[in-house]
PDB file of C-alpha atoms and ligand atoms in Angstrom:
ATOM      1  CA  MET A   5       4.200 -12.903  -9.284  1.00  0.00           C
ATOM      2  CA  GLN A   6       7.342 -14.709  -8.519  1.00  0.00           C
ATOM      3  CA  ILE A   7       7.851 -14.492  -4.903  1.00  0.00           C
ATOM      4  CA  GLN A   8      11.436 -13.016  -6.193  1.00  0.00           C
ATOM      5  CA  ASP A   9       9.568 -10.271  -8.236  1.00  0.00           C
ATOM      6  CA  ALA A  10       7.868  -9.254  -5.248  1.00  0.00           C
ATOM      7  CA  ILE A  11      10.861  -8.894  -2.941  1.00  0.00           C
ATOM      8  CA  GLU A  12      12.614  -6.657  -5.436  1.00  0.00           C
ATOM      9  CA  LYS A  13       9.762  -4.473  -6.124  1.00  0.00           C
ATOM     10  CA  ARG A  14       8.339  -3.781  -2.906  1.00  0.00           C
ATOM     11  CA  ARG A  15       9.344  -0.627  -1.609  1.00  0.00           C
ATOM     12  CA  SER A  16       8.419   1.405   0.801  1.00  0.00           C
ATOM     13  CA  VAL A  17       5.360   3.859  -0.538  1.00  0.00           C
ATOM     14  CA  ARG A  18       4.847   7.160   1.111  1.00  0.00           C
ATOM     15  CA  HIS A  19       2.175   8.858  -1.282  1.00  0.00           C
ATOM     16  CA  PHE A  20      -1.407   7.211  -1.752  1.00  0.00           C
ATOM     17  CA  THR A  21      -4.292   8.150  -4.174  1.00  0.00           C
ATOM     18  CA  GLU A  22      -7.646   7.828  -2.934  1.00  0.00           C
ATOM     19  CA  GLN A  23      -8.368   4.650  -4.582  1.00  0.00           C
ATOM     20  CA  LYS A  24     -10.094   2.029  -1.918  1.00  0.00           C
ATOM     21  CA  VAL A  25      -8.344  -1.516  -0.992  1.00  0.00           C
ATOM     22  CA  SER A  26     -11.052  -4.024  -1.485  1.00  0.00           C
ATOM     23  CA  GLU A  27     -12.153  -5.638   1.722  1.00  0.00           C
ATOM     24  CA  GLU A  28     -11.314  -9.025  -0.200  1.00  0.00           C
ATOM     25  CA  ASP A  29      -7.852  -8.069  -1.045  1.00  0.00           C
ATOM     26  CA  ILE A  30      -7.108  -6.921   2.830  1.00  0.00           C
ATOM     27  CA  ALA A  31      -8.002  -9.960   3.792  1.00  0.00           C
ATOM     28  CA  ARG A  32      -5.794 -11.680   1.603  1.00  0.00           C
ATOM     29  CA  ILE A  33      -2.740  -9.507   3.411  1.00  0.00           C
ATOM     30  CA  LEU A  34      -3.893 -10.115   6.903  1.00  0.00           C
ATOM     31  CA  LYS A  35      -3.857 -13.916   5.656  1.00  0.00           C
ATOM     32  CA  ALA A  36      -0.234 -13.623   4.127  1.00  0.00           C
ATOM     33  CA  GLY A  37       0.697 -11.601   7.418  1.00  0.00           C
ATOM     34  CA  THR A  38      -0.447 -14.737   9.667  1.00  0.00           C
ATOM     35  CA  LEU A  39       0.945 -17.208   7.886  1.00  0.00           C
ATOM     36  CA  ALA A  40       4.163 -15.945   8.902  1.00  0.00           C
ATOM     37  CA  PRO A  41       6.211 -18.141  11.446  1.00  0.00           C
ATOM     38  CA  SER A  42       6.244 -17.611  14.361  1.00  0.00           C
ATOM     39  CA  ALA A  43       8.488 -18.529  17.854  1.00  0.00           C
ATOM     40  CA  HIS A  44       6.700 -21.607  19.637  1.00  0.00           C
ATOM     41  CA  ASN A  45       4.210 -20.745  16.641  1.00  0.00           C
ATOM     42  CA  GLN A  46       2.558 -18.077  19.109  1.00  0.00           C
ATOM     43  CA  GLN A  47       1.601 -15.703  16.982  1.00  0.00           C
ATOM     44  CA  PRO A  48       2.416 -12.922  19.084  1.00  0.00           C
ATOM     45  CA  TRP A  49       0.177  -9.945  17.530  1.00  0.00           C
ATOM     46  CA  PHE A  50      -3.043  -8.484  17.584  1.00  0.00           C
ATOM     47  CA  ILE A  51      -3.931  -6.344  14.507  1.00  0.00           C
ATOM     48  CA  HIS A  52      -6.639  -3.349  14.336  1.00  0.00           C
ATOM     49  CA  VAL A  53      -7.617  -2.642  11.122  1.00  0.00           C
ATOM     50  CA  VAL A  54      -8.304   0.971  10.446  1.00  0.00           C
ATOM     51  CA  GLU A  55     -10.384   2.135   7.621  1.00  0.00           C
ATOM     52  CA  ASN A  56     -11.807   5.043   9.933  1.00  0.00           C
ATOM     53  CA  GLU A  57     -10.793   8.774   8.682  1.00  0.00           C
ATOM     54  CA  ASP A  58     -11.511   9.604  12.118  1.00  0.00           C
ATOM     55  CA  LEU A  59      -9.168   6.785  13.543  1.00  0.00           C
ATOM     56  CA  LYS A  60      -6.606   7.781  11.547  1.00  0.00           C
ATOM     57  CA  GLU A  61      -6.684  11.742  11.764  1.00  0.00           C
ATOM     58  CA  GLN A  62      -6.141  11.208  15.813  1.00  0.00           C
ATOM     59  CA  ILE A  63      -3.402   8.785  15.403  1.00  0.00           C
ATOM     60  CA  ALA A  64      -1.565  11.152  12.321  1.00  0.00           C
ATOM     61  CA  ASP A  65      -2.493  14.373  15.233  1.00  0.00           C
ATOM     62  CA  GLN A  66      -0.130  12.255  17.625  1.00  0.00           C
ATOM     63  CA  LEU A  67       2.501  12.046  15.714  1.00  0.00           C
ATOM     64  CA  GLU A  68       2.520  15.667  15.137  1.00  0.00           C
ATOM     65  CA  GLN A  69       2.165  17.054  18.454  1.00  0.00           C
ATOM     66  CA  THR A  70       5.744  15.691  18.354  1.00  0.00           C
ATOM     67  CA  GLY A  71       7.525  17.993  16.867  1.00  0.00           C
ATOM     68  CA  GLU A  72       9.672  16.457  14.575  1.00  0.00           C
ATOM     69  CA  GLU A  73       9.731  16.632  11.299  1.00  0.00           C
ATOM     70  CA  GLY A  74      10.350  12.871   9.673  1.00  0.00           C
ATOM     71  CA  ILE A  75       7.324  11.800  12.373  1.00  0.00           C
ATOM     72  CA  GLN A  76       5.681  14.158  11.179  1.00  0.00           C
ATOM     73  CA  ASN A  77       5.815  13.134   7.259  1.00  0.00           C
ATOM     74  CA  THR A  78       4.495   9.576   9.082  1.00  0.00           C
ATOM     75  CA  ALA A  79       1.383  11.680  10.665  1.00  0.00           C
ATOM     76  CA  ARG A  80       1.149  12.770   7.397  1.00  0.00           C
ATOM     77  CA  ILE A  81       1.173   9.585   5.196  1.00  0.00           C
ATOM     78  CA  ILE A  82      -0.770   7.901   7.828  1.00  0.00           C
ATOM     79  CA  LYS A  83      -3.779  10.524   6.850  1.00  0.00           C
ATOM     80  CA  GLU A  84      -3.484   9.648   3.660  1.00  0.00           C
ATOM     81  CA  ALA A  85      -2.788   5.845   3.847  1.00  0.00           C
ATOM     82  CA  ASN A  86      -6.245   4.033   2.594  1.00  0.00           C
ATOM     83  CA  VAL A  87      -6.218   1.420   5.523  1.00  0.00           C
ATOM     84  CA  LEU A  88      -3.756   1.515   8.411  1.00  0.00           C
ATOM     85  CA  PHE A  89      -2.799  -1.854  10.547  1.00  0.00           C
ATOM     86  CA  VAL A  90      -2.013  -0.851  14.082  1.00  0.00           C
ATOM     87  CA  VAL A  91      -0.444  -3.930  15.518  1.00  0.00           C
ATOM     88  CA  PHE A  92      -0.047  -4.510  18.973  1.00  0.00           C
ATOM     89  CA  GLU A  93       2.238  -7.016  21.010  1.00  0.00           C
ATOM     90  CA  GLU A  94      -0.126 -10.073  22.285  1.00  0.00           C
ATOM     91  CA  LYS A  95       0.767 -11.068  26.002  1.00  0.00           C
ATOM     92  CA  THR A  96       3.080 -14.550  25.725  1.00  0.00           C
ATOM     93  CA  GLU A  97       5.612 -16.354  27.441  1.00  0.00           C
ATOM     94  CA  LEU A  98       8.365 -15.667  24.673  1.00  0.00           C
ATOM     95  CA  SER A  99      11.230 -13.085  25.363  1.00  0.00           C
ATOM     96  CA  VAL A 100      11.134  -9.595  24.099  1.00  0.00           C
ATOM     97  CA  LYS A 101      13.761 -10.613  21.082  1.00  0.00           C
ATOM     98  CA  MET A 102      11.567 -13.690  19.792  1.00  0.00           C
ATOM     99  CA  GLN A 103       8.295 -11.657  20.232  1.00  0.00           C
ATOM    100  CA  GLN A 104       9.802  -8.786  17.891  1.00  0.00           C
ATOM    101  CA  GLN A 105      11.498 -11.036  15.862  1.00  0.00           C
ATOM    102  CA  SER A 106       8.106 -12.797  14.696  1.00  0.00           C
ATOM    103  CA  ILE A 107       6.153  -9.938  14.315  1.00  0.00           C
ATOM    104  CA  GLY A 108       8.916  -8.749  11.990  1.00  0.00           C
ATOM    105  CA  ALA A 109       7.702 -11.767   9.812  1.00  0.00           C
ATOM    106  CA  LEU A 110       4.414 -10.817  10.205  1.00  0.00           C
ATOM    107  CA  MET A 111       4.683  -7.449   8.726  1.00  0.00           C
ATOM    108  CA  GLU A 112       7.472  -8.896   6.237  1.00  0.00           C
ATOM    109  CA  ASN A 113       5.023 -11.271   4.331  1.00  0.00           C
ATOM    110  CA  MET A 114       2.092  -8.687   4.429  1.00  0.00           C
ATOM    111  CA  CYS A 115       4.453  -6.123   2.797  1.00  0.00           C
ATOM    112  CA  LEU A 116       5.274  -8.847   0.506  1.00  0.00           C
ATOM    113  CA  GLU A 117       1.503  -9.891  -0.544  1.00  0.00           C
ATOM    114  CA  ALA A 118       0.548  -6.224  -0.599  1.00  0.00           C
ATOM    115  CA  THR A 119       3.114  -5.974  -3.292  1.00  0.00           C
ATOM    116  CA  GLU A 120       1.914  -9.022  -5.212  1.00  0.00           C
ATOM    117  CA  LEU A 121      -1.538  -6.959  -5.248  1.00  0.00           C
ATOM    118  CA  GLY A 122      -0.338  -4.145  -6.886  1.00  0.00           C
ATOM    119  CA  ILE A 123      -0.798  -2.118  -3.294  1.00  0.00           C
ATOM    120  CA  GLY A 124       1.589   0.238  -1.866  1.00  0.00           C
ATOM    121  CA  SER A 125       3.107  -0.516   1.975  1.00  0.00           C
ATOM    122  CA  LEU A 126       4.266   1.612   4.772  1.00  0.00           C
ATOM    123  CA  TRP A 127       5.964  -0.114   7.582  1.00  0.00           C
ATOM    124  CA  ILE A 128       5.729   2.419  10.738  1.00  0.00           C
ATOM    125  CA  GLY A 129       7.613   2.618  13.517  1.00  0.00           C
ATOM    126  CA  HIS A 130       7.298   6.095  14.304  1.00  0.00           C
ATOM    127  CA  ILE A 131       3.491   4.629  16.421  1.00  0.00           C
ATOM    128  CA  LEU A 132       6.067   4.164  18.883  1.00  0.00           C
ATOM    129  CA  HIS A 133       6.740   7.990  19.579  1.00  0.00           C
ATOM    130  CA  CYS A 134       3.247   7.865  20.899  1.00  0.00           C
ATOM    131  CA  GLU A 135       2.469   4.604  22.629  1.00  0.00           C
ATOM    132  CA  LYS A 136       0.322   5.618  25.156  1.00  0.00           C
ATOM    133  CA  GLU A 137      -1.552   7.628  23.383  1.00  0.00           C
ATOM    134  CA  VAL A 138      -2.779   4.794  20.854  1.00  0.00           C
ATOM    135  CA  GLN A 139      -3.300   2.440  23.233  1.00  0.00           C
ATOM    136  CA  LYS A 140      -5.754   4.923  24.381  1.00  0.00           C
ATOM    137  CA  ILE A 141      -7.018   5.502  20.986  1.00  0.00           C
ATOM    138  CA  PHE A 142      -7.977   1.433  20.548  1.00  0.00           C
ATOM    139  CA  HIS A 143      -8.782   0.939  24.237  1.00  0.00           C
ATOM    140  CA  GLU A 144      -5.379  -1.681  24.393  1.00  0.00           C
ATOM    141  CA  LYS A 145      -3.774  -2.735  27.404  1.00  0.00           C
ATOM    142  CA  ARG A 146      -1.132  -4.719  24.944  1.00  0.00           C
ATOM    143  CA  LYS A 147       1.897  -2.714  24.088  1.00  0.00           C
ATOM    144  CA  VAL A 148       2.309  -0.900  20.425  1.00  0.00           C
ATOM    145  CA  ALA A 149       4.397  -3.024  17.766  1.00  0.00           C
ATOM    146  CA  CYS A 150       4.447  -1.006  14.668  1.00  0.00           C
ATOM    147  CA  ALA A 151       1.646  -0.124  11.729  1.00  0.00           C
ATOM    148  CA  LEU A 152       1.357  -0.809   8.312  1.00  0.00           C
ATOM    149  CA  ALA A 153      -0.116   1.564   5.654  1.00  0.00           C
ATOM    150  CA  LEU A 154      -1.761   0.126   3.088  1.00  0.00           C
ATOM    151  CA  GLY A 155      -2.860   1.843  -0.403  1.00  0.00           C
ATOM    152  CA  TYR A 156      -2.982   2.244  -4.104  1.00  0.00           C
ATOM    153  CA  THR A 157       0.478   4.817  -5.452  1.00  0.00           C
ATOM    154  CA  GLU A 158       1.191   6.764  -8.601  1.00  0.00           C
ATOM    155  CA  LYS A 159       4.753   7.709  -7.160  1.00  0.00           C
ATOM    156  CA  PHE A 160       6.787   4.281  -6.578  1.00  0.00           C
ATOM    157  CA  PRO A 161       9.887   5.556  -4.902  1.00  0.00           C
ATOM    158  CA  SER A 162      13.391   4.094  -6.494  1.00  0.00           C
ATOM    159  CA  PRO A 163      15.121   1.438  -4.487  1.00  0.00           C
ATOM    160  CA  ARG A 164      16.923   2.741  -1.785  1.00  0.00           C
ATOM    161  CA  PRO A 165      20.497   1.942  -1.466  1.00  0.00           C
ATOM    162  CA  ARG A 166      21.561  -1.334  -0.183  1.00  0.00           C
ATOM    163  CA  LYS A 167      24.977  -2.086   1.782  1.00  0.00           C
ATOM    164  CA  ASN A 168      27.312  -4.335  -0.489  1.00  0.00           C
ATOM    165  CA  LEU A 169      26.719  -7.714   0.277  1.00  0.00           C
ATOM    166  CA  LYS A 170      30.090  -9.143   0.941  1.00  0.00           C
ATOM    167  CA  ASP A 171      30.178  -5.795   3.763  1.00  0.00           C
ATOM    168  CA  MET A 172      26.937  -8.291   5.771  1.00  0.00           C
ATOM    169  CA  ILE A 173      28.491 -11.200   5.750  1.00  0.00           C
ATOM    170  CA  LYS A 174      31.575 -13.684   6.082  1.00  0.00           C
ATOM    171  CA  ILE A 175      31.581 -17.244   4.694  1.00  0.00           C
ATOM    172  CA  HIS A 176      33.133 -19.952   6.626  1.00  0.00           C
ATOM    173  CA  ASP A 177      33.723 -22.372   3.923  1.00  0.00           C
ATOM    174  CA  GLU A 178      35.679 -26.065   4.308  1.00  0.00           C
ATOM    175  CA  GLU A 179      38.807 -23.684   3.303  1.00  0.00           C
ATOM    176  CA  GLU A 180      39.010 -21.812   6.435  1.00  0.00           C
ATOM    177  CA  SER A 181      41.516 -22.218   8.751  1.00  0.00           C
ATOM    178  CA  GLU A 182      41.508 -21.782  12.443  1.00  0.00           C
TER     179      GLU A 182
HETATM  180  C1  FMN B 400      11.361  -1.404  11.466  1.00  0.00           C
HETATM  181  C2  FMN B 400      10.764  -0.237  10.648  1.00  0.00           C
HETATM  182  C3  FMN B 400      10.212   0.977  11.698  1.00  0.00           C
HETATM  183  C4  FMN B 400       9.959   1.907  10.196  1.00  0.00           C
HETATM  184  N1  FMN B 400       9.104   3.046  10.190  1.00  0.00           N
HETATM  185  C5  FMN B 400       9.080   3.729   9.688  1.00  0.00           C
HETATM  186  C6  FMN B 400       8.849   5.050   9.668  1.00  0.00           C
HETATM  187  O1  FMN B 400       7.907   4.959  11.066  1.00  0.00           O
HETATM  188  N2  FMN B 400       8.668   5.578   8.873  1.00  0.00           N
HETATM  189  C7  FMN B 400       8.646   5.961   7.669  1.00  0.00           C
HETATM  190  O2  FMN B 400       8.591   6.913   6.881  1.00  0.00           O
HETATM  191  N3  FMN B 400       9.114   5.049   7.128  1.00  0.00           N
HETATM  192  C8  FMN B 400       9.640   3.585   7.676  1.00  0.00           C
HETATM  193  N4  FMN B 400      10.011   2.659   7.574  1.00  0.00           N
HETATM  194  C9  FMN B 400      10.557   2.365   6.350  1.00  0.00           C
HETATM  195  C10 FMN B 400      12.336   2.799   6.268  1.00  0.00           C
HETATM  196  O3  FMN B 400      12.460   3.460   6.139  1.00  0.00           O
HETATM  197  C11 FMN B 400      12.657   1.779   4.867  1.00  0.00           C
HETATM  198  O4  FMN B 400      12.327   0.615   4.829  1.00  0.00           O
HETATM  199  C12 FMN B 400      14.146   1.712   4.452  1.00  0.00           C
HETATM  200  O5  FMN B 400      14.231   2.971   3.994  1.00  0.00           O
HETATM  201  C13 FMN B 400      14.110   1.324   3.125  1.00  0.00           C
HETATM  202  O6  FMN B 400      13.794   1.258   1.808  1.00  0.00           O
HETATM  203  P1  FMN B 400      12.953   0.504   1.171  1.00  0.00           P
HETATM  204  O7  FMN B 400      11.793  -0.184   2.428  1.00  0.00           O
HETATM  205  O8  FMN B 400      12.424   1.197   0.282  1.00  0.00           O
HETATM  206  O9  FMN B 400      13.687  -0.305   0.884  1.00  0.00           O
HETATM  207  C14 FMN B 400      10.152   1.156   8.819  1.00  0.00           C
HETATM  208  C15 FMN B 400      10.671   0.110   8.035  1.00  0.00           C
HETATM  209  C16 FMN B 400      11.076  -0.524   9.233  1.00  0.00           C
HETATM  210  C17 FMN B 400      11.653  -2.109   8.875  1.00  0.00           C
END
């Protein structure tokens, strides 16, 4: 698959089948993530790869307790996912912005690699609503960054709308006057 295809085909997948993601594919997705650029090449991430149903349930239970509909839907997705990567922030000297941008690059690389492999992915920020509980579940002192749900799907969503490019950019060409 060409990179352009992967970029265009990637979707946030929220329904997964029971088909198992192979260890080989999990390794490929992780590898793609770690090839992402990071500020000062600090690679400020640590990933717990969760295949264990009980652990996924524990995380989902915590999200369910928030009582908010959108977050509860994410909890359902976490339970349904075949694999869940829970991404923590490795402690570095980077600023918060540099740290977060680096983790964003890791995440997008993993989403694109999953797309290339025909595997659905969902980038999950809702996990931050129960950061302390998640740290406890994993016996982690590192801060929680986000999570990535992975699995095969039969429900590929249509593309979500995007703003018009012209409303998001400003070109400064040679003809621009002061
Ligand atoms: C930082 C970040 C956090 C997100 N958190 C969640 C989440 O917790 N639950 C969820 O269902 N979707 C989550 N999403 C997915 C977005 O809703 C989705 O990317 C957006 O609606 C565009 O749809 P698309 O990814 O299919 O293009 C998140 C995406 C990003 C980049």
